[in-house]
Amino acid sequence: MRFKVFIIGIFIFLIGVIQSTILNYFEVYNVKPNLLVVFIILSALLRGNTEGAVIGFFAGLSQDIIAGKVVGFYALLGLYLGLVVGSLNKRLYRENFLVAIFFTFFSTIAYELAVYLMYKGGEYIVAPTAGIQFNVLFVLKHIVLPEAVYNSGISVFMYMLVMKLFQKLEYLDKAARKY
Amino acid sequence: MLRILKNKYFILVLVTIAIFFTIGLSAKPDSNANWVSHIINATVSPLQKIFSFSGQKVSGSLSFFKDVKAVQKENEELKARIDQLEKENAQLQEYKVKNEELKSALNLKDQFNEYDFVGANIIAKDPGNWFNVFTIDIGKNNGIGNNFPVVTGKGLVGSVYSTGLISSKVVSIIDIDSTVSARISKSREVVRVKGDITLKEQGLCRMDYISPEVDVEVGDTIETSGLGGIFPKGIIIGKVKEIRQTNNELNRYAVIEPAVDFKRLEEVFVLKSKTGNTGVDNTAK
């Protein structure tokens, strides 16, 4: 168990670093994929809501620490993303590529819209008198949808990787339990 | 009592409240709640440095093969330009000396002389697609603090908003949270330059508060006004690219093309005040 936490921790850490550095060279239409979000969605799909929520929380927290303006913003969203996706997966056949792509696409849209709305909400709390403008349609067209498509593409590769990771971890867990 | 602690929903509500609490605490850039993130950042940033350095090298060497021909042609053009510039430069040197003489005669204070230019590399950018925040590889150890202005040779980049031990985060002027008090160089009119979500991805920002009688044209230079206490006066921000009329005649805004190319930004300078005065605290938005 401890080993598992350690490995997943390192995995999140590495994804966070890659996300903030190398991925800047892979921008398409000014949008880059969000590997951390894909990781949260996939691990929630494969492992259920509790683990999804915990992984979501820490993946979000690492994003907060790397570049967030406040600590907790992405952690909260990641927690609920993992929780919701993990709760939905019970009825679906999860060991299927298409399910992963489908989930990544729609969860990314929901997640990124939540980021936008929560940001606007925060702006409102800080300065209630200043008029808040919503550009939901623009944002949807230029940021959210391209990112969702990109994320879904990436999710195919991530799916294989994450699946392997959890299989290995489970195997090691079982091996450790024998003694 | 014990049973309630084991209830998943209870834990969820508790964690949610705790997170909201942390958000509130860490919203202030100087707050102590950020120390955890500073410690972790101190361990992350060397790794980020390696990654972004190798990324730059790879992307640099790839483009090397791509544009050898273009470079050759450019080289010839540049040589011709150097000759021309050298001529101009000699003349400008003369002007410079004259200018300095006149300035000292008038006792004008040169604002930039009060600042040290500290060089920094960009080691990471915001992981998401919403904000335009990046991390630089100097921090408190180099004497950097919150709200220090960040520039390049071309113009204004943004300001430091959170400082760790060996790295700091910079909010650029095209970020949707950024607001800079600016001035139109020609008419000396004070305006406001703000990041805008619809312009951000093209690397542009928006200029508001243009009073109706002011004459603004495409191509006008915009510089910092020095009001607000963060940015010194007279740093170039960019040029007016387009003027847009909103629903009524009197209300308009301009699209600004920053002098700095945010897509290809790799090195920046942080302006460190020599007097140790970091200006007005601007934590409240």
XYZ file of C-alpha atoms in Angstrom:
464
model
C 0.000 0.000 0.000
C 2.734 2.401 0.954
C 4.612 1.443 -2.160
C 1.542 2.134 -4.272
C 1.069 5.595 -2.810
C 4.727 6.326 -3.420
C 4.651 5.214 -7.064
C 1.443 7.097 -7.861
C 2.852 10.150 -6.108
C 5.935 10.063 -8.303
C 3.777 9.510 -11.355
C 1.676 12.608 -10.598
C 4.801 14.629 -9.898
C 6.365 13.627 -13.229
C 3.213 14.353 -15.191
C 3.041 17.760 -13.538
C 6.610 18.595 -14.519
C 6.163 17.385 -18.105
C 2.898 19.275 -18.321
C 4.484 22.571 -17.335
C 7.609 22.269 -19.477
C 7.752 20.020 -22.516
C 4.078 20.140 -23.365
C 4.410 23.803 -24.267
C 6.018 22.640 -27.507
C 3.010 20.529 -28.396
C 0.445 23.258 -28.597
C -2.087 22.871 -31.386
C -4.386 25.819 -32.085
C -2.906 27.501 -28.995
C -4.177 24.702 -26.794
C -2.233 22.009 -25.033
C -3.624 18.825 -23.566
C -4.006 18.510 -19.820
C -2.299 15.263 -18.860
C -3.175 15.627 -15.197
C -6.871 15.794 -15.979
C -6.602 12.780 -18.286
C -4.789 10.918 -15.538
C -7.503 11.751 -13.006
C -10.266 10.645 -15.366
C -8.567 7.381 -16.306
C -7.620 6.379 -12.799
C -11.124 7.171 -11.594
C -12.523 5.045 -14.413
C -10.297 2.133 -13.551
C -10.255 2.364 -9.775
C -13.617 3.747 -8.687
C -14.670 6.876 -6.844
C -12.637 6.771 -3.637
C -9.278 6.317 -5.276
C -10.374 8.615 -8.089
C -11.139 11.351 -5.588
C -7.844 10.928 -3.724
C -5.790 10.883 -6.922
C -7.815 13.808 -8.241
C -7.114 15.789 -5.120
C -3.359 15.265 -5.250
C -3.076 15.740 -9.010
C -5.009 18.987 -8.660
C -2.847 20.020 -5.750
C 0.301 19.509 -7.784
C -1.129 21.734 -10.504
C -1.920 24.324 -7.852
C 1.620 24.224 -6.581
C 3.278 24.355 -9.980
C 1.374 27.276 -11.382
C -1.833 28.001 -9.515
C -2.624 31.434 -8.213
C -4.181 30.085 -5.040
C -3.659 26.738 -3.344
C -6.727 24.521 -3.485
C -8.444 25.705 -6.646
C -7.472 22.809 -8.881
C -7.332 20.404 -5.927
C -11.028 20.920 -5.254
C -11.985 20.531 -8.904
C -9.761 17.467 -9.277
C -11.320 15.876 -6.200
C -14.821 16.223 -7.580
C -13.769 15.214 -11.076
C -12.339 11.953 -9.744
C -15.348 11.413 -7.524
C -17.959 11.961 -10.223
C -16.180 10.004 -12.949
C -15.468 7.194 -10.489
C -19.113 7.046 -9.426
C -20.321 6.895 -13.022
C -18.092 4.039 -14.031
C -19.853 1.317 -12.016
C -22.327 0.507 -14.739
C -19.991 0.644 -17.670
C -17.631 -1.839 -19.072
C -14.509 -0.014 -18.156
C -11.811 -2.054 -19.811
C -12.614 -0.553 -23.133
C -10.788 2.075 -25.119
C -13.893 3.770 -26.421
C -15.311 4.247 -22.961
C -12.074 5.954 -21.951
C -12.134 8.284 -24.959
C -15.805 9.051 -24.475
C -15.329 9.806 -20.788
C -12.245 11.915 -21.357
C -14.028 14.029 -23.934
C -17.093 14.836 -21.878
C -15.356 15.058 -18.520
C -12.806 17.505 -19.923
C -15.597 19.743 -21.167
C -17.347 19.622 -17.812
C -14.095 20.135 -15.902
C -12.832 23.064 -17.936
C -16.189 24.794 -17.843
C -16.143 24.325 -14.076
C -12.682 25.921 -13.978
C -13.986 28.907 -15.910
C -17.120 29.311 -13.810
C -15.226 28.901 -10.551
C -12.669 31.463 -11.669
C -15.457 33.893 -12.536
C -17.090 33.152 -9.189
C -13.836 33.966 -7.422
C -13.591 37.191 -9.372
C -17.072 38.078 -8.223
C -16.203 37.430 -4.584
C -13.098 39.638 -4.822
C -14.813 42.493 -6.641
C -18.610 42.202 -6.587
C -19.184 45.647 -8.027
C -17.137 45.208 -11.183
C -19.272 43.800 -13.961
C -18.497 40.182 -14.690
C -18.533 39.268 -18.345
C -19.139 35.734 -19.447
C -17.685 34.583 -22.717
C -18.864 31.011 -22.400
C -19.373 30.477 -26.117
C -15.984 31.840 -27.081
C -14.308 29.883 -24.342
C -16.106 26.721 -25.376
C -15.115 27.093 -28.986
C -11.519 28.212 -28.569
C -10.306 26.547 -25.404
C -12.601 23.874 -24.029
C -13.539 21.933 -27.159
C -10.049 21.849 -28.726
C -8.632 20.745 -25.409
C -11.291 18.047 -25.050
C -10.445 16.692 -28.494
C -6.728 16.807 -27.772
C -7.208 15.163 -24.389
C -9.295 12.385 -25.903
C -6.536 11.680 -28.404
C -3.923 11.593 -25.669
C -6.165 9.416 -23.491
C -5.600 6.430 -25.813
C -1.894 6.372 -24.980
C -2.411 7.374 -21.380
C -4.982 4.601 -21.035
C -2.459 1.946 -21.951
C 0.103 3.467 -19.615
C -2.223 3.906 -16.646
C -3.704 0.441 -17.138
C -0.233 -1.107 -17.086
C 0.652 0.941 -14.020
C -2.349 -0.224 -12.023
C -1.942 -3.827 -13.128
C 1.669 -3.803 -11.961
C 0.741 -2.167 -8.687
C -2.012 -4.678 -8.051
C 0.342 -7.522 -8.807
C 2.920 -6.154 -6.404
C 0.252 -5.616 -3.775
C -0.823 -9.239 -4.053
C 2.743 -10.459 -3.909
C 3.319 -8.425 -0.764
C 0.209 -9.816 0.889
C 1.413 -13.411 0.690
C 4.000 -12.876 3.320
C -19.467 9.829 16.888
C -16.972 7.378 15.528
C -19.388 6.191 12.923
C -19.837 9.679 11.562
C -16.078 9.955 11.079
C -16.128 6.896 8.882
C -18.941 8.185 6.723
C -17.647 9.007 3.260
C -19.976 11.942 2.780
C -18.891 13.455 6.035
C -15.237 13.218 5.026
C -16.060 14.711 1.648
C -17.824 17.706 3.166
C -14.991 18.164 5.643
C -12.326 18.088 2.931
C -14.309 20.476 0.755
C -14.621 22.978 3.564
C -10.923 22.604 4.358
C -10.011 23.301 0.723
C -12.200 26.403 0.597
C -10.495 27.557 3.738
C -7.052 27.075 2.165
C -8.110 28.909 -0.974
C -9.171 31.840 1.153
C -5.944 31.781 3.132
C -3.625 31.472 0.162
C -5.376 34.095 -1.942
C -3.073 36.716 -0.466
C 0.326 36.355 -2.177
C 2.340 37.054 0.963
C 0.366 34.725 3.185
C 2.126 32.068 5.219
C -0.236 29.409 3.887
C 1.908 29.282 0.754
C 4.991 27.911 2.452
C 4.129 24.286 1.627
C 3.915 25.111 -2.034
C 7.184 27.049 -1.780
C 8.980 24.021 -0.372
C 7.613 21.686 -3.021
C 8.348 24.226 -5.709
C 11.952 24.374 -4.580
C 12.247 20.660 -5.312
C 10.289 20.794 -8.559
C 12.068 23.719 -10.164
C 15.480 22.060 -10.776
C 13.666 19.282 -12.598
C 11.624 21.782 -14.562
C 14.831 23.537 -15.471
C 16.283 20.360 -16.949
C 13.105 19.556 -18.834
C 12.550 22.970 -20.333
C 16.225 23.344 -21.188
C 16.226 20.067 -23.111
C 12.916 21.005 -24.697
C 14.382 24.264 -25.941
C 17.445 22.480 -27.288
C 15.413 19.870 -29.142
C 13.016 22.368 -30.636
C 15.963 24.631 -31.488
C 17.919 21.941 -33.292
C 14.821 20.771 -35.162
C 14.172 24.215 -36.506
C 17.875 24.478 -37.375
C 17.500 21.959 -40.153
C 14.249 23.453 -41.274
C 15.394 26.943 -42.005
C 19.024 26.888 -43.085
C 18.070 28.465 -46.392
C 15.968 31.148 -44.829
C 18.795 31.909 -42.440
C 21.263 32.374 -45.278
C 19.042 34.900 -46.968
C 18.331 36.601 -43.687
C 22.022 36.764 -42.945
C 22.698 38.807 -46.045
C 19.861 41.135 -45.287
C 21.052 41.533 -41.742
C 24.563 42.394 -42.835
C 23.255 45.217 -44.937
C 21.153 46.321 -42.030
C 24.120 46.284 -39.676
C 25.959 48.736 -41.869
C 22.992 51.001 -41.877
C 22.490 50.704 -38.140
C 26.118 51.349 -37.360
C 25.869 54.608 -39.167
C 22.745 55.492 -37.254
C 24.280 54.341 -34.025
C 27.213 56.697 -34.311
C 24.796 59.523 -34.747
C 22.676 58.393 -31.841
C 25.700 58.200 -29.556
C 26.183 61.831 -30.204
C 22.570 62.497 -29.320
C 22.896 60.416 -26.203
C 25.746 62.446 -24.860
C 23.889 65.605 -25.660
C 20.733 64.247 -24.060
C 22.548 63.336 -20.878
C 24.094 66.746 -20.661
C 20.715 68.381 -21.063
C 19.110 66.020 -18.591
C 21.658 66.713 -15.907
C 21.203 70.374 -16.605
C 17.498 69.987 -16.010
C 18.077 67.678 -13.031
C 15.768 64.996 -14.376
C 15.849 61.748 -12.518
C 16.267 58.684 -14.664
C 13.844 56.155 -13.255
C 15.615 53.115 -14.591
C 18.790 53.998 -12.763
C 17.043 53.095 -9.545
C 16.701 49.504 -10.647
C 18.972 46.508 -10.965
C 18.265 44.222 -13.892
C 18.344 40.629 -12.693
C 18.360 38.071 -15.510
C 16.165 34.976 -15.263
C 15.204 31.967 -17.354
C 11.652 30.785 -17.779
C 11.558 27.211 -16.542
C 7.866 26.375 -16.644
C 4.558 27.634 -17.928
C 1.036 27.271 -16.666
C -0.113 23.665 -17.164
C -3.634 24.651 -18.146
C -4.990 26.717 -20.992
C -6.596 29.464 -18.968
C -3.910 31.589 -17.453
C -0.658 33.046 -18.651
C 1.553 32.458 -15.687
C 5.113 31.224 -15.834
C 7.869 30.256 -13.428
C 11.338 31.806 -13.461
C 14.461 30.369 -11.868
C 15.234 33.103 -9.327
C 13.526 33.755 -6.040
C 13.943 35.104 -2.532
C 17.582 33.999 -2.529
C 18.256 36.496 -5.289
C 16.397 39.235 -3.489
C 13.237 38.980 -5.548
C 9.938 39.856 -3.916
C 6.288 40.128 -4.832
C 5.164 42.729 -7.361
C 8.583 43.231 -8.892
C 8.234 44.264 -12.535
C 9.427 41.822 -15.202
C 10.659 43.055 -18.584
C 12.696 42.074 -21.607
C 14.804 44.280 -23.816
C 11.719 44.924 -25.926
C 9.182 45.833 -23.300
C 6.989 44.907 -20.393
C 6.330 41.250 -19.600
C 4.435 41.347 -16.315
C 5.036 41.251 -12.602
C 6.077 38.739 -9.961
C 3.161 37.597 -7.848
C 4.543 34.803 -5.723
C 8.107 34.222 -4.651
C 9.601 30.953 -3.485
C 13.140 30.342 -2.352
C 14.663 29.594 -5.741
C 11.801 30.233 -8.118
C 9.030 32.761 -8.586
C 5.801 32.927 -10.513
C 5.191 35.750 -12.940
C 1.818 36.936 -14.216
C 2.168 38.269 -17.736
C 0.280 41.324 -18.976
C -1.896 39.181 -21.275
C -3.144 37.086 -18.350
C -6.832 37.632 -17.645
C -6.051 38.739 -14.093
C -3.523 41.371 -15.064
C -4.208 45.096 -15.106
C -1.585 47.709 -15.887
C -1.974 51.443 -15.724
C -0.665 52.754 -19.025
C -0.227 55.894 -21.044
C -0.534 56.643 -24.740
C 2.924 57.927 -25.623
C 1.674 60.531 -28.069
C -1.160 62.170 -26.157
C 0.030 61.328 -22.593
C -3.478 60.094 -21.834
C -3.757 57.537 -19.015
C -5.494 54.315 -19.964
C -5.738 50.790 -18.620
C -4.231 47.724 -20.260
C -5.890 44.494 -19.308
C -5.629 40.843 -20.232
C -8.609 39.484 -22.106
C -9.637 35.878 -22.529
C -10.714 36.356 -26.133
C -7.387 37.963 -27.122
C -5.013 36.033 -24.895
C -4.357 33.129 -27.201
C -3.228 35.429 -30.000
C -0.842 37.057 -27.522
C -2.757 40.338 -27.475
C -4.340 42.405 -24.740
C -6.956 45.085 -24.437
C -6.862 48.801 -23.649
C -9.796 50.314 -21.791
C -10.786 53.638 -20.303
C -10.041 55.665 -23.402
C -11.826 58.935 -22.918
C -13.963 59.956 -25.896
C -12.048 63.087 -26.815
C -8.695 61.351 -27.017
C -7.297 60.713 -30.437
C -6.043 57.151 -30.729
C -4.712 55.673 -33.921
C -3.533 52.275 -35.006
C 0.206 52.081 -34.451
C 0.328 54.350 -31.404
C 2.833 53.264 -28.783
C 1.597 52.466 -25.286
C 3.880 52.681 -22.263
C 3.497 52.239 -18.520
C 2.241 55.290 -16.693
C 4.043 54.763 -13.402
C 0.756 55.082 -11.528
C -0.063 52.293 -9.125
C 3.459 51.918 -7.883
C 4.389 48.536 -9.354
C 5.806 49.468 -12.720
C 8.223 52.317 -13.251
C 7.195 54.941 -15.752
C 7.986 54.650 -19.427
C 8.361 50.933 -20.114
C 7.041 50.124 -23.569
C 3.988 47.864 -23.466
C 3.137 47.624 -27.140
C 1.358 49.153 -30.072
C -2.295 49.715 -30.859
C -3.362 47.083 -33.359
C -7.023 47.777 -33.753
C -9.635 50.090 -32.301
C -13.019 48.568 -31.661
C -16.243 50.418 -31.069
C -18.588 48.841 -28.546
C -22.339 49.237 -28.615
C -22.402 52.997 -28.229
C -20.417 55.747 -29.910
C -18.473 56.923 -26.898
C -17.408 53.584 -25.625
C -14.474 51.973 -27.337
C -11.503 49.831 -26.592
C -8.292 49.086 -28.407
C -6.484 45.840 -29.063
C -2.845 46.087 -28.080
C -0.081 44.057 -29.609
C 2.556 43.726 -26.879
C 6.161 44.471 -27.803
C 7.102 41.157 -26.261
C 6.335 37.925 -28.099
C 4.904 35.760 -25.329
C 5.021 32.607 -27.420
C 8.782 32.703 -27.775
C 9.748 34.108 -24.434
C 12.703 32.341 -22.821
C 14.679 34.889 -20.848
C 13.464 37.889 -18.901
C 14.798 40.551 -16.530
C 13.356 41.274 -13.131
C 13.666 44.893 -12.058
C 14.982 45.025 -8.529
C 14.751 48.356 -6.834
C 18.120 49.542 -5.511
C 16.545 51.444 -2.685
C 14.765 48.333 -1.448
C 11.429 50.003 -1.841
C 9.139 47.593 -3.641
C 6.451 50.136 -4.176
C 2.860 50.066 -3.127
C 1.464 46.776 -1.934
C -0.983 45.680 -4.566
C -2.386 42.488 -3.159
C -5.967 43.647 -3.428
C -7.203 43.345 -6.945
